JSON list of C-alpha atoms in Angstrom, two decimals:
[
{"chain": "A", "resi": 1, "resn": "GLU", "atom": "CA", "xyz": [-10.59, 17.18, -5.42]},
{"chain": "A", "resi": 2, "resn": "THR", "atom": "CA", "xyz": [-10.69, 14.16, -7.73]},
{"chain": "A", "resi": 3, "resn": "GLY", "atom": "CA", "xyz": [-9.27, 10.97, -6.29]},
{"chain": "A", "resi": 4, "resn": "VAL", "atom": "CA", "xyz": [-7.26, 8.24, -7.99]},
{"chain": "A", "resi": 5, "resn": "THR", "atom": "CA", "xyz": [-9.27, 6.33, -10.56]},
{"chain": "A", "resi": 6, "resn": "GLN", "atom": "CA", "xyz": [-8.31, 3.05, -12.19]},
{"chain": "A", "resi": 7, "resn": "SER", "atom": "CA", "xyz": [-9.72, 1.22, -15.20]},
{"chain": "A", "resi": 8, "resn": "PRO", "atom": "CA", "xyz": [-10.92, -1.34, -15.82]},
{"chain": "A", "resi": 9, "resn": "THR", "atom": "CA", "xyz": [-12.14, -2.63, -12.45]},
{"chain": "A", "resi": 10, "resn": "HIS", "atom": "CA", "xyz": [-12.01, -6.26, -13.52]},
{"chain": "A", "resi": 11, "resn": "LEU", "atom": "CA", "xyz": [-10.25, -8.06, -16.34]},
{"chain": "A", "resi": 12, "resn": "ILE", "atom": "CA", "xyz": [-9.89, -11.66, -17.46]},
{"chain": "A", "resi": 13, "resn": "LYS", "atom": "CA", "xyz": [-6.99, -12.62, -19.71]},
{"chain": "A", "resi": 14, "resn": "THR", "atom": "CA", "xyz": [-5.46, -15.81, -21.02]},
{"chain": "A", "resi": 15, "resn": "ARG", "atom": "CA", "xyz": [-1.91, -16.91, -20.25]},
{"chain": "A", "resi": 16, "resn": "GLY", "atom": "CA", "xyz": [0.53, -15.46, -22.78]},
{"chain": "A", "resi": 17, "resn": "GLN", "atom": "CA", "xyz": [-1.59, -12.42, -23.58]},
{"chain": "A", "resi": 18, "resn": "GLN", "atom": "CA", "xyz": [-0.71, -8.80, -22.87]},
{"chain": "A", "resi": 19, "resn": "VAL", "atom": "CA", "xyz": [-2.66, -6.36, -20.69]},
{"chain": "A", "resi": 20, "resn": "THR", "atom": "CA", "xyz": [-2.72, -2.60, -20.11]},
{"chain": "A", "resi": 21, "resn": "LEU", "atom": "CA", "xyz": [-4.09, -1.09, -16.92]},
{"chain": "A", "resi": 22, "resn": "ARG", "atom": "CA", "xyz": [-4.78, 2.63, -16.57]},
{"chain": "A", "resi": 23, "resn": "CYS", "atom": "CA", "xyz": [-4.66, 5.11, -13.73]},
{"chain": "A", "resi": 24, "resn": "SER", "atom": "CA", "xyz": [-5.57, 8.77, -13.33]},
{"chain": "A", "resi": 25, "resn": "SER", "atom": "CA", "xyz": [-3.74, 10.51, -10.52]},
{"chain": "A", "resi": 26, "resn": "GLN", "atom": "CA", "xyz": [-5.29, 12.68, -7.87]},
{"chain": "A", "resi": 27, "resn": "SER", "atom": "CA", "xyz": [-5.35, 16.29, -8.94]},
{"chain": "A", "resi": 28, "resn": "GLY", "atom": "CA", "xyz": [-2.01, 18.01, -8.26]},
{"chain": "A", "resi": 29, "resn": "HIS", "atom": "CA", "xyz": [-0.03, 14.81, -7.75]},
{"chain": "A", "resi": 30, "resn": "ASN", "atom": "CA", "xyz": [3.05, 14.27, -9.95]},
{"chain": "A", "resi": 31, "resn": "THR", "atom": "CA", "xyz": [4.12, 10.82, -8.77]},
{"chain": "A", "resi": 32, "resn": "VAL", "atom": "CA", "xyz": [2.49, 7.48, -9.52]},
{"chain": "A", "resi": 33, "resn": "SER", "atom": "CA", "xyz": [3.32, 4.12, -7.95]},
{"chain": "A", "resi": 34, "resn": "TRP", "atom": "CA", "xyz": [2.01, 0.70, -8.89]},
{"chain": "A", "resi": 35, "resn": "TYR", "atom": "CA", "xyz": [1.57, -2.18, -6.48]},
{"chain": "A", "resi": 36, "resn": "GLN", "atom": "CA", "xyz": [0.52, -5.80, -6.93]},
{"chain": "A", "resi": 37, "resn": "GLN", "atom": "CA", "xyz": [-1.57, -7.43, -4.21]},
{"chain": "A", "resi": 38, "resn": "ALA", "atom": "CA", "xyz": [-1.87, -11.18, -4.49]},
{"chain": "A", "resi": 39, "resn": "LEU", "atom": "CA", "xyz": [-4.58, -12.98, -2.53]},
{"chain": "A", "resi": 40, "resn": "GLY", "atom": "CA", "xyz": [-3.82, -13.02, 1.19]},
{"chain": "A", "resi": 41, "resn": "GLN", "atom": "CA", "xyz": [-0.76, -10.81, 0.80]},
{"chain": "A", "resi": 42, "resn": "GLY", "atom": "CA", "xyz": [0.05, -7.17, 1.30]},
{"chain": "A", "resi": 43, "resn": "PRO", "atom": "CA", "xyz": [0.65, -4.88, -1.66]},
{"chain": "A", "resi": 44, "resn": "GLN", "atom": "CA", "xyz": [4.06, -5.35, -3.30]},
{"chain": "A", "resi": 45, "resn": "PHE", "atom": "CA", "xyz": [5.86, -2.43, -4.96]},
{"chain": "A", "resi": 46, "resn": "ILE", "atom": "CA", "xyz": [6.23, -2.75, -8.75]},
{"chain": "A", "resi": 47, "resn": "PHE", "atom": "CA", "xyz": [7.60, 0.66, -9.77]},
{"chain": "A", "resi": 48, "resn": "GLN", "atom": "CA", "xyz": [7.21, 4.39, -9.41]},
{"chain": "A", "resi": 49, "resn": "TYR", "atom": "CA", "xyz": [7.08, 7.18, -11.97]},
{"chain": "A", "resi": 50, "resn": "TYR", "atom": "CA", "xyz": [7.95, 10.80, -11.23]},
{"chain": "A", "resi": 51, "resn": "ARG", "atom": "CA", "xyz": [7.49, 13.47, -13.89]},
{"chain": "A", "resi": 52, "resn": "GLU", "atom": "CA", "xyz": [7.32, 10.82, -16.63]},
{"chain": "A", "resi": 53, "resn": "GLU", "atom": "CA", "xyz": [10.53, 9.02, -15.62]},
{"chain": "A", "resi": 54, "resn": "GLU", "atom": "CA", "xyz": [10.82, 5.68, -13.82]},
{"chain": "A", "resi": 55, "resn": "ASN", "atom": "CA", "xyz": [12.02, 6.42, -10.30]},
{"chain": "A", "resi": 56, "resn": "GLY", "atom": "CA", "xyz": [12.55, 3.04, -8.72]},
{"chain": "A", "resi": 57, "resn": "ARG", "atom": "CA", "xyz": [11.52, -0.51, -9.37]},
{"chain": "A", "resi": 58, "resn": "GLY", "atom": "CA", "xyz": [10.70, -3.49, -7.19]},
{"chain": "A", "resi": 59, "resn": "ASN", "atom": "CA", "xyz": [11.52, -7.13, -7.78]},
{"chain": "A", "resi": 60, "resn": "PHE", "atom": "CA", "xyz": [9.44, -7.60, -10.92]},
{"chain": "A", "resi": 61, "resn": "PRO", "atom": "CA", "xyz": [10.62, -8.89, -14.33]},
{"chain": "A", "resi": 62, "resn": "PRO", "atom": "CA", "xyz": [10.99, -6.60, -17.37]},
{"chain": "A", "resi": 63, "resn": "ARG", "atom": "CA", "xyz": [7.71, -7.84, -18.82]},
{"chain": "A", "resi": 64, "resn": "PHE", "atom": "CA", "xyz": [6.14, -5.45, -16.30]},
{"chain": "A", "resi": 65, "resn": "SER", "atom": "CA", "xyz": [6.52, -1.97, -17.76]},
{"chain": "A", "resi": 66, "resn": "GLY", "atom": "CA", "xyz": [4.92, 1.39, -17.33]},
{"chain": "A", "resi": 67, "resn": "LEU", "atom": "CA", "xyz": [4.39, 4.87, -18.63]},
{"chain": "A", "resi": 68, "resn": "GLN", "atom": "CA", "xyz": [3.52, 8.20, -17.11]},
{"chain": "A", "resi": 69, "resn": "PHE", "atom": "CA", "xyz": [2.01, 10.89, -19.31]},
{"chain": "A", "resi": 70, "resn": "PRO", "atom": "CA", "xyz": [2.38, 14.70, -19.17]},
{"chain": "A", "resi": 71, "resn": "ASN", "atom": "CA", "xyz": [-0.93, 14.96, -17.32]},
{"chain": "A", "resi": 72, "resn": "TYR", "atom": "CA", "xyz": [0.54, 12.50, -14.75]},
{"chain": "A", "resi": 73, "resn": "SER", "atom": "CA", "xyz": [-1.84, 9.69, -15.62]},
{"chain": "A", "resi": 74, "resn": "SER", "atom": "CA", "xyz": [-0.17, 6.31, -15.96]},
{"chain": "A", "resi": 75, "resn": "GLU", "atom": "CA", "xyz": [-0.32, 2.87, -17.54]},
{"chain": "A", "resi": 76, "resn": "LEU", "atom": "CA", "xyz": [0.92, -0.50, -16.35]},
{"chain": "A", "resi": 77, "resn": "ASN", "atom": "CA", "xyz": [1.66, -3.01, -19.09]},
{"chain": "A", "resi": 78, "resn": "VAL", "atom": "CA", "xyz": [2.24, -6.68, -18.52]},
{"chain": "A", "resi": 79, "resn": "ASN", "atom": "CA", "xyz": [3.43, -8.90, -21.38]},
{"chain": "A", "resi": 80, "resn": "ALA", "atom": "CA", "xyz": [3.37, -12.69, -21.66]},
{"chain": "A", "resi": 81, "resn": "LEU", "atom": "CA", "xyz": [0.88, -13.06, -18.82]},
{"chain": "A", "resi": 82, "resn": "GLU", "atom": "CA", "xyz": [1.40, -15.92, -16.36]},
{"chain": "A", "resi": 83, "resn": "LEU", "atom": "CA", "xyz": [-1.11, -17.51, -14.01]},
{"chain": "A", "resi": 84, "resn": "ASP", "atom": "CA", "xyz": [0.74, -15.99, -11.02]},
{"chain": "A", "resi": 85, "resn": "ASP", "atom": "CA", "xyz": [0.05, -12.51, -12.39]},
{"chain": "A", "resi": 86, "resn": "SER", "atom": "CA", "xyz": [-3.52, -12.90, -11.17]},
{"chain": "A", "resi": 87, "resn": "ALA", "atom": "CA", "xyz": [-3.86, -10.24, -8.50]},
{"chain": "A", "resi": 88, "resn": "LEU", "atom": "CA", "xyz": [-5.28, -6.86, -7.56]},
{"chain": "A", "resi": 89, "resn": "TYR", "atom": "CA", "xyz": [-3.21, -4.10, -9.15]},
{"chain": "A", "resi": 90, "resn": "LEU", "atom": "CA", "xyz": [-3.21, -0.87, -7.19]},
{"chain": "A", "resi": 91, "resn": "CYS", "atom": "CA", "xyz": [-2.20, 2.52, -8.44]},
{"chain": "A", "resi": 92, "resn": "ALA", "atom": "CA", "xyz": [-1.27, 5.24, -5.96]},
{"chain": "A", "resi": 93, "resn": "SER", "atom": "CA", "xyz": [-0.46, 8.87, -6.50]},
{"chain": "A", "resi": 94, "resn": "SER", "atom": "CA", "xyz": [1.50, 11.23, -4.31]},
{"chain": "A", "resi": 95, "resn": "LEU", "atom": "CA", "xyz": [3.32, 14.51, -4.36]},
{"chain": "A", "resi": 96, "resn": "ASP", "atom": "CA", "xyz": [7.02, 14.74, -5.14]},
{"chain": "A", "resi": 97, "resn": "ARG", "atom": "CA", "xyz": [8.08, 11.08, -4.99]},
{"chain": "A", "resi": 98, "resn": "GLY", "atom": "CA", "xyz": [6.50, 10.27, -1.66]},
{"chain": "A", "resi": 99, "resn": "LEU", "atom": "CA", "xyz": [6.78, 13.38, 0.46]},
{"chain": "A", "resi": 100, "resn": "SER", "atom": "CA", "xyz": [3.07, 12.97, 0.96]},
{"chain": "A", "resi": 101, "resn": "PRO", "atom": "CA", "xyz": [1.22, 9.75, 1.84]},
{"chain": "A", "resi": 102, "resn": "LEU", "atom": "CA", "xyz": [0.12, 7.57, -1.04]},
{"chain": "A", "resi": 103, "resn": "HIS", "atom": "CA", "xyz": [-3.46, 7.91, -2.20]},
{"chain": "A", "resi": 104, "resn": "PHE", "atom": "CA", "xyz": [-4.62, 4.61, -3.66]},
{"chain": "A", "resi": 105, "resn": "GLY", "atom": "CA", "xyz": [-7.22, 3.86, -6.27]},
{"chain": "A", "resi": 106, "resn": "ASN", "atom": "CA", "xyz": [-9.64, 0.97, -5.83]},
{"chain": "A", "resi": 107, "resn": "GLY", "atom": "CA", "xyz": [-7.54, -1.29, -8.04]},
{"chain": "A", "resi": 108, "resn": "THR", "atom": "CA", "xyz": [-7.95, -3.51, -11.07]},
{"chain": "A", "resi": 109, "resn": "ARG", "atom": "CA", "xyz": [-8.65, -7.17, -10.41]},
{"chain": "A", "resi": 110, "resn": "LEU", "atom": "CA", "xyz": [-6.77, -9.19, -13.05]},
{"chain": "A", "resi": 111, "resn": "THR", "atom": "CA", "xyz": [-7.49, -12.87, -13.52]},
{"chain": "A", "resi": 112, "resn": "VAL", "atom": "CA", "xyz": [-5.24, -14.91, -15.80]},
{"chain": "A", "resi": 113, "resn": "THR", "atom": "CA", "xyz": [-6.62, -18.27, -16.96]},
{"chain": "B", "resi": 1, "resn": "ASP", "atom": "CA", "xyz": [12.06, -13.05, 3.12]},
{"chain": "B", "resi": 2, "resn": "GLN", "atom": "CA", "xyz": [9.35, -10.97, 4.73]},
{"chain": "B", "resi": 3, "resn": "GLN", "atom": "CA", "xyz": [10.75, -7.67, 5.97]},
{"chain": "B", "resi": 4, "resn": "VAL", "atom": "CA", "xyz": [7.48, -6.49, 7.51]},
{"chain": "B", "resi": 5, "resn": "LYS", "atom": "CA", "xyz": [5.46, -8.99, 9.50]},
{"chain": "B", "resi": 6, "resn": "GLN", "atom": "CA", "xyz": [1.98, -8.80, 10.91]},
{"chain": "B", "resi": 7, "resn": "ASN", "atom": "CA", "xyz": [1.70, -12.05, 12.80]},
{"chain": "B", "resi": 8, "resn": "SER", "atom": "CA", "xyz": [-1.98, -11.78, 13.70]},
{"chain": "B", "resi": 9, "resn": "PRO", "atom": "CA", "xyz": [-4.20, -12.39, 10.66]},
{"chain": "B", "resi": 10, "resn": "SER", "atom": "CA", "xyz": [-7.27, -11.29, 12.60]},
{"chain": "B", "resi": 11, "resn": "LEU", "atom": "CA", "xyz": [-8.38, -9.49, 15.75]},
{"chain": "B", "resi": 12, "resn": "SER", "atom": "CA", "xyz": [-11.81, -9.13, 17.28]},
{"chain": "B", "resi": 13, "resn": "VAL", "atom": "CA", "xyz": [-12.68, -6.49, 19.91]},
{"chain": "B", "resi": 14, "resn": "GLN", "atom": "CA", "xyz": [-15.79, -5.03, 21.51]},
{"chain": "B", "resi": 15, "resn": "GLU", "atom": "CA", "xyz": [-17.00, -1.56, 20.62]},
{"chain": "B", "resi": 16, "resn": "GLY", "atom": "CA", "xyz": [-15.54, 1.02, 22.98]},
{"chain": "B", "resi": 17, "resn": "ARG", "atom": "CA", "xyz": [-12.54, -1.08, 23.94]},
{"chain": "B", "resi": 18, "resn": "ILE", "atom": "CA", "xyz": [-8.95, -0.66, 22.75]},
{"chain": "B", "resi": 19, "resn": "SER", "atom": "CA", "xyz": [-7.69, -2.33, 19.58]},
{"chain": "B", "resi": 20, "resn": "ILE", "atom": "CA", "xyz": [-3.96, -3.04, 19.41]},
{"chain": "B", "resi": 21, "resn": "LEU", "atom": "CA", "xyz": [-2.48, -4.09, 16.10]},
{"chain": "B", "resi": 22, "resn": "ASN", "atom": "CA", "xyz": [1.15, -5.19, 16.00]},
{"chain": "B", "resi": 23, "resn": "CYS", "atom": "CA", "xyz": [3.86, -5.13, 13.37]},
{"chain": "B", "resi": 24, "resn": "ASP", "atom": "CA", "xyz": [7.48, -6.31, 13.38]},
{"chain": "B", "resi": 25, "resn": "TYR", "atom": "CA", "xyz": [10.20, -5.53, 10.89]},
{"chain": "B", "resi": 26, "resn": "THR", "atom": "CA", "xyz": [13.63, -6.93, 10.15]},
{"chain": "B", "resi": 27, "resn": "ASN", "atom": "CA", "xyz": [15.27, -4.24, 7.98]},
{"chain": "B", "resi": 28, "resn": "SER", "atom": "CA", "xyz": [17.16, -1.78, 10.17]},
{"chain": "B", "resi": 29, "resn": "MET", "atom": "CA", "xyz": [17.30, 0.67, 7.25]},
{"chain": "B", "resi": 30, "resn": "PHE", "atom": "CA", "xyz": [13.58, 1.39, 7.51]},
{"chain": "B", "resi": 31, "resn": "ASP", "atom": "CA", "xyz": [13.13, 4.93, 8.78]},
{"chain": "B", "resi": 32, "resn": "TYR", "atom": "CA", "xyz": [9.48, 5.70, 8.13]},
{"chain": "B", "resi": 33, "resn": "PHE", "atom": "CA", "xyz": [6.43, 3.64, 9.02]},
{"chain": "B", "resi": 34, "resn": "LEU", "atom": "CA", "xyz": [2.81, 3.94, 7.99]},
{"chain": "B", "resi": 35, "resn": "TRP", "atom": "CA", "xyz": [-0.51, 2.31, 8.71]},
{"chain": "B", "resi": 36, "resn": "TYR", "atom": "CA", "xyz": [-3.14, 1.91, 6.03]},
{"chain": "B", "resi": 37, "resn": "LYS", "atom": "CA", "xyz": [-6.74, 0.76, 6.39]},
{"chain": "B", "resi": 38, "resn": "LYS", "atom": "CA", "xyz": [-8.52, -1.16, 3.65]},
{"chain": "B", "resi": 39, "resn": "TYR", "atom": "CA", "xyz": [-12.24, -1.81, 3.24]},
{"chain": "B", "resi": 40, "resn": "PRO", "atom": "CA", "xyz": [-13.42, -4.51, 0.81]},
{"chain": "B", "resi": 41, "resn": "ALA", "atom": "CA", "xyz": [-13.49, -3.39, -2.84]},
{"chain": "B", "resi": 42, "resn": "GLU", "atom": "CA", "xyz": [-11.61, -0.18, -1.98]},
{"chain": "B", "resi": 43, "resn": "GLY", "atom": "CA", "xyz": [-7.98, 0.82, -2.12]},
{"chain": "B", "resi": 44, "resn": "PRO", "atom": "CA", "xyz": [-5.93, 1.24, 1.06]},
{"chain": "B", "resi": 45, "resn": "THR", "atom": "CA", "xyz": [-6.44, 4.55, 2.88]},
{"chain": "B", "resi": 46, "resn": "PHE", "atom": "CA", "xyz": [-3.65, 6.25, 4.78]},
{"chain": "B", "resi": 47, "resn": "LEU", "atom": "CA", "xyz": [-4.23, 6.34, 8.53]},
{"chain": "B", "resi": 48, "resn": "ILE", "atom": "CA", "xyz": [-1.16, 7.49, 10.41]},
{"chain": "B", "resi": 49, "resn": "SER", "atom": "CA", "xyz": [2.62, 7.49, 10.12]},
{"chain": "B", "resi": 50, "resn": "ILE", "atom": "CA", "xyz": [5.72, 7.79, 12.27]},
{"chain": "B", "resi": 51, "resn": "SER", "atom": "CA", "xyz": [9.31, 8.70, 11.59]},
{"chain": "B", "resi": 52, "resn": "SER", "atom": "CA", "xyz": [12.10, 6.69, 13.17]},
{"chain": "B", "resi": 53, "resn": "ILE", "atom": "CA", "xyz": [13.21, 9.75, 15.14]},
{"chain": "B", "resi": 54, "resn": "LYS", "atom": "CA", "xyz": [9.99, 9.53, 17.16]},
{"chain": "B", "resi": 55, "resn": "ASP", "atom": "CA", "xyz": [8.56, 6.84, 19.38]},
{"chain": "B", "resi": 56, "resn": "LYS", "atom": "CA", "xyz": [4.94, 7.95, 19.37]},
{"chain": "B", "resi": 57, "resn": "ASN", "atom": "CA", "xyz": [2.53, 9.75, 17.09]},
{"chain": "B", "resi": 58, "resn": "GLU", "atom": "CA", "xyz": [-1.09, 10.47, 17.87]},
{"chain": "B", "resi": 59, "resn": "ASP", "atom": "CA", "xyz": [-4.01, 11.51, 15.69]},
{"chain": "B", "resi": 60, "resn": "GLY", "atom": "CA", "xyz": [-7.38, 11.51, 17.37]},
{"chain": "B", "resi": 61, "resn": "ARG", "atom": "CA", "xyz": [-8.34, 7.95, 18.31]},
{"chain": "B", "resi": 62, "resn": "PHE", "atom": "CA", "xyz": [-5.25, 6.52, 16.60]},
{"chain": "B", "resi": 63, "resn": "THR", "atom": "CA", "xyz": [-1.79, 6.28, 18.15]},
{"chain": "B", "resi": 64, "resn": "VAL", "atom": "CA", "xyz": [1.24, 4.58, 16.70]},
{"chain": "B", "resi": 65, "resn": "PHE", "atom": "CA", "xyz": [4.13, 3.49, 18.92]},
{"chain": "B", "resi": 66, "resn": "LEU", "atom": "CA", "xyz": [7.59, 2.65, 17.61]},
{"chain": "B", "resi": 67, "resn": "ASN", "atom": "CA", "xyz": [10.19, 0.59, 19.49]},
{"chain": "B", "resi": 68, "resn": "LYS", "atom": "CA", "xyz": [13.30, 0.69, 17.33]},
{"chain": "B", "resi": 69, "resn": "SER", "atom": "CA", "xyz": [15.41, -1.55, 19.52]},
{"chain": "B", "resi": 70, "resn": "ALA", "atom": "CA", "xyz": [12.79, -4.28, 19.26]},
{"chain": "B", "resi": 71, "resn": "LYS", "atom": "CA", "xyz": [11.98, -3.43, 15.62]},
{"chain": "B", "resi": 72, "resn": "HIS", "atom": "CA", "xyz": [8.35, -3.32, 16.59]},
{"chain": "B", "resi": 73, "resn": "LEU", "atom": "CA", "xyz": [5.48, -0.92, 16.09]},
{"chain": "B", "resi": 74, "resn": "SER", "atom": "CA", "xyz": [1.89, -0.99, 17.16]},
{"chain": "B", "resi": 75, "resn": "LEU", "atom": "CA", "xyz": [-1.31, 0.85, 16.31]},
{"chain": "B", "resi": 76, "resn": "HIS", "atom": "CA", "xyz": [-3.72, 1.63, 19.13]},
{"chain": "B", "resi": 77, "resn": "ILE", "atom": "CA", "xyz": [-7.32, 2.55, 18.39]},
{"chain": "B", "resi": 78, "resn": "VAL", "atom": "CA", "xyz": [-9.25, 3.97, 21.35]},
{"chain": "B", "resi": 79, "resn": "PRO", "atom": "CA", "xyz": [-12.19, 3.73, 21.56]},
{"chain": "B", "resi": 80, "resn": "SER", "atom": "CA", "xyz": [-12.83, 1.17, 18.83]},
{"chain": "B", "resi": 81, "resn": "GLN", "atom": "CA", "xyz": [-15.92, 1.67, 16.68]},
{"chain": "B", "resi": 82, "resn": "PRO", "atom": "CA", "xyz": [-17.75, -0.75, 14.34]},
{"chain": "B", "resi": 83, "resn": "GLY", "atom": "CA", "xyz": [-16.72, 1.46, 11.40]},
{"chain": "B", "resi": 84, "resn": "ASP", "atom": "CA", "xyz": [-13.09, 0.63, 12.21]},
{"chain": "B", "resi": 85, "resn": "SER", "atom": "CA", "xyz": [-13.68, -2.94, 11.01]},
{"chain": "B", "resi": 86, "resn": "ALA", "atom": "CA", "xyz": [-11.27, -3.34, 8.09]},
{"chain": "B", "resi": 87, "resn": "VAL", "atom": "CA", "xyz": [-7.93, -4.84, 7.14]},
{"chain": "B", "resi": 88, "resn": "TYR", "atom": "CA", "xyz": [-5.00, -2.87, 8.54]},
{"chain": "B", "resi": 89, "resn": "PHE", "atom": "CA", "xyz": [-1.65, -2.89, 6.78]},
{"chain": "B", "resi": 90, "resn": "CYS", "atom": "CA", "xyz": [1.64, -1.88, 8.30]},
{"chain": "B", "resi": 91, "resn": "ALA", "atom": "CA", "xyz": [4.14, -0.46, 5.79]},
{"chain": "B", "resi": 92, "resn": "ALA", "atom": "CA", "xyz": [7.74, 0.72, 5.95]},
{"chain": "B", "resi": 93, "resn": "SER", "atom": "CA", "xyz": [10.12, 2.73, 3.83]},
{"chain": "B", "resi": 94, "resn": "GLU", "atom": "CA", "xyz": [13.89, 3.34, 3.66]},
{"chain": "B", "resi": 95, "resn": "GLN", "atom": "CA", "xyz": [13.35, 6.64, 1.89]},
{"chain": "B", "resi": 96, "resn": "GLY", "atom": "CA", "xyz": [11.96, 8.72, 4.73]},
{"chain": "B", "resi": 97, "resn": "GLY", "atom": "CA", "xyz": [8.57, 9.03, 3.05]},
{"chain": "B", "resi": 98, "resn": "SER", "atom": "CA", "xyz": [6.10, 7.01, 1.05]},
{"chain": "B", "resi": 99, "resn": "GLU", "atom": "CA", "xyz": [8.48, 5.75, -1.65]},
{"chain": "B", "resi": 100, "resn": "LYS", "atom": "CA", "xyz": [8.83, 2.03, -2.33]},
{"chain": "B", "resi": 101, "resn": "LEU", "atom": "CA", "xyz": [6.71, 0.95, 0.60]},
{"chain": "B", "resi": 102, "resn": "VAL", "atom": "CA", "xyz": [7.12, -2.58, 1.95]},
{"chain": "B", "resi": 103, "resn": "PHE", "atom": "CA", "xyz": [3.81, -3.88, 3.31]},
{"chain": "B", "resi": 104, "resn": "GLY", "atom": "CA", "xyz": [2.91, -6.56, 5.79]},
{"chain": "B", "resi": 105, "resn": "LYS", "atom": "CA", "xyz": [0.18, -9.09, 5.02]},
{"chain": "B", "resi": 106, "resn": "GLY", "atom": "CA", "xyz": [-2.42, -7.23, 7.03]},
{"chain": "B", "resi": 107, "resn": "THR", "atom": "CA", "xyz": [-4.57, -7.82, 10.09]},
{"chain": "B", "resi": 108, "resn": "LYS", "atom": "CA", "xyz": [-8.33, -8.03, 9.77]},
{"chain": "B", "resi": 109, "resn": "LEU", "atom": "CA", "xyz": [-9.94, -6.10, 12.62]},
{"chain": "B", "resi": 110, "resn": "THR", "atom": "CA", "xyz": [-13.55, -6.76, 13.56]},
{"chain": "B", "resi": 111, "resn": "VAL", "atom": "CA", "xyz": [-15.20, -4.43, 16.06]},
{"chain": "B", "resi": 112, "resn": "ASN", "atom": "CA", "xyz": [-18.35, -5.96, 17.47]},
{"chain": "B", "resi": 113, "resn": "PRO", "atom": "CA", "xyz": [-21.25, -3.70, 18.58]}
]
């Protein structure tokens, strides 16, 4: 059973740039959720995708967007990066919109300078 | 406005003793609660959960207690082992599962040999 994998592991970007983070779901999982974890905070829900459709969104601006592909892998895109976007971005997969516990990847550490 | 609060940033216990981690919540619509464990440089790992229709759930050394009237839950680890040293996150959902989880800030548990 392959777990959730995220790439890249670390990334440094400049304010105003755009970034794309990638996530491969655990085998058999059709739901992907993205969370942002700022330093010293718990993970904060960004959005969830189920069968390629957005299925709920947290309190994040539209410059945070996502995609889920037919193989259930996913991307998180952030436009017009701000310094406060510096955080650990966690992808989690699950079965059927959360009927099973979330399985998290190890995250992508994004630093915006 | 923090809906899930873990008021103890850290906890230190001796190996073999009980570890008690606490969590309070303010949103009465939460109906499902989870605990996740996180080691450095890894994603959170699901530990145990409890539905609001129960007041206790047990899985091996881990027991979660829910007091709905007090809006309080706790995680008991007995006996504690050095490998339990990690950051523990309390999370809650209104959806009855793992959708749109709201996390606390975490408690760092250190189990001393």
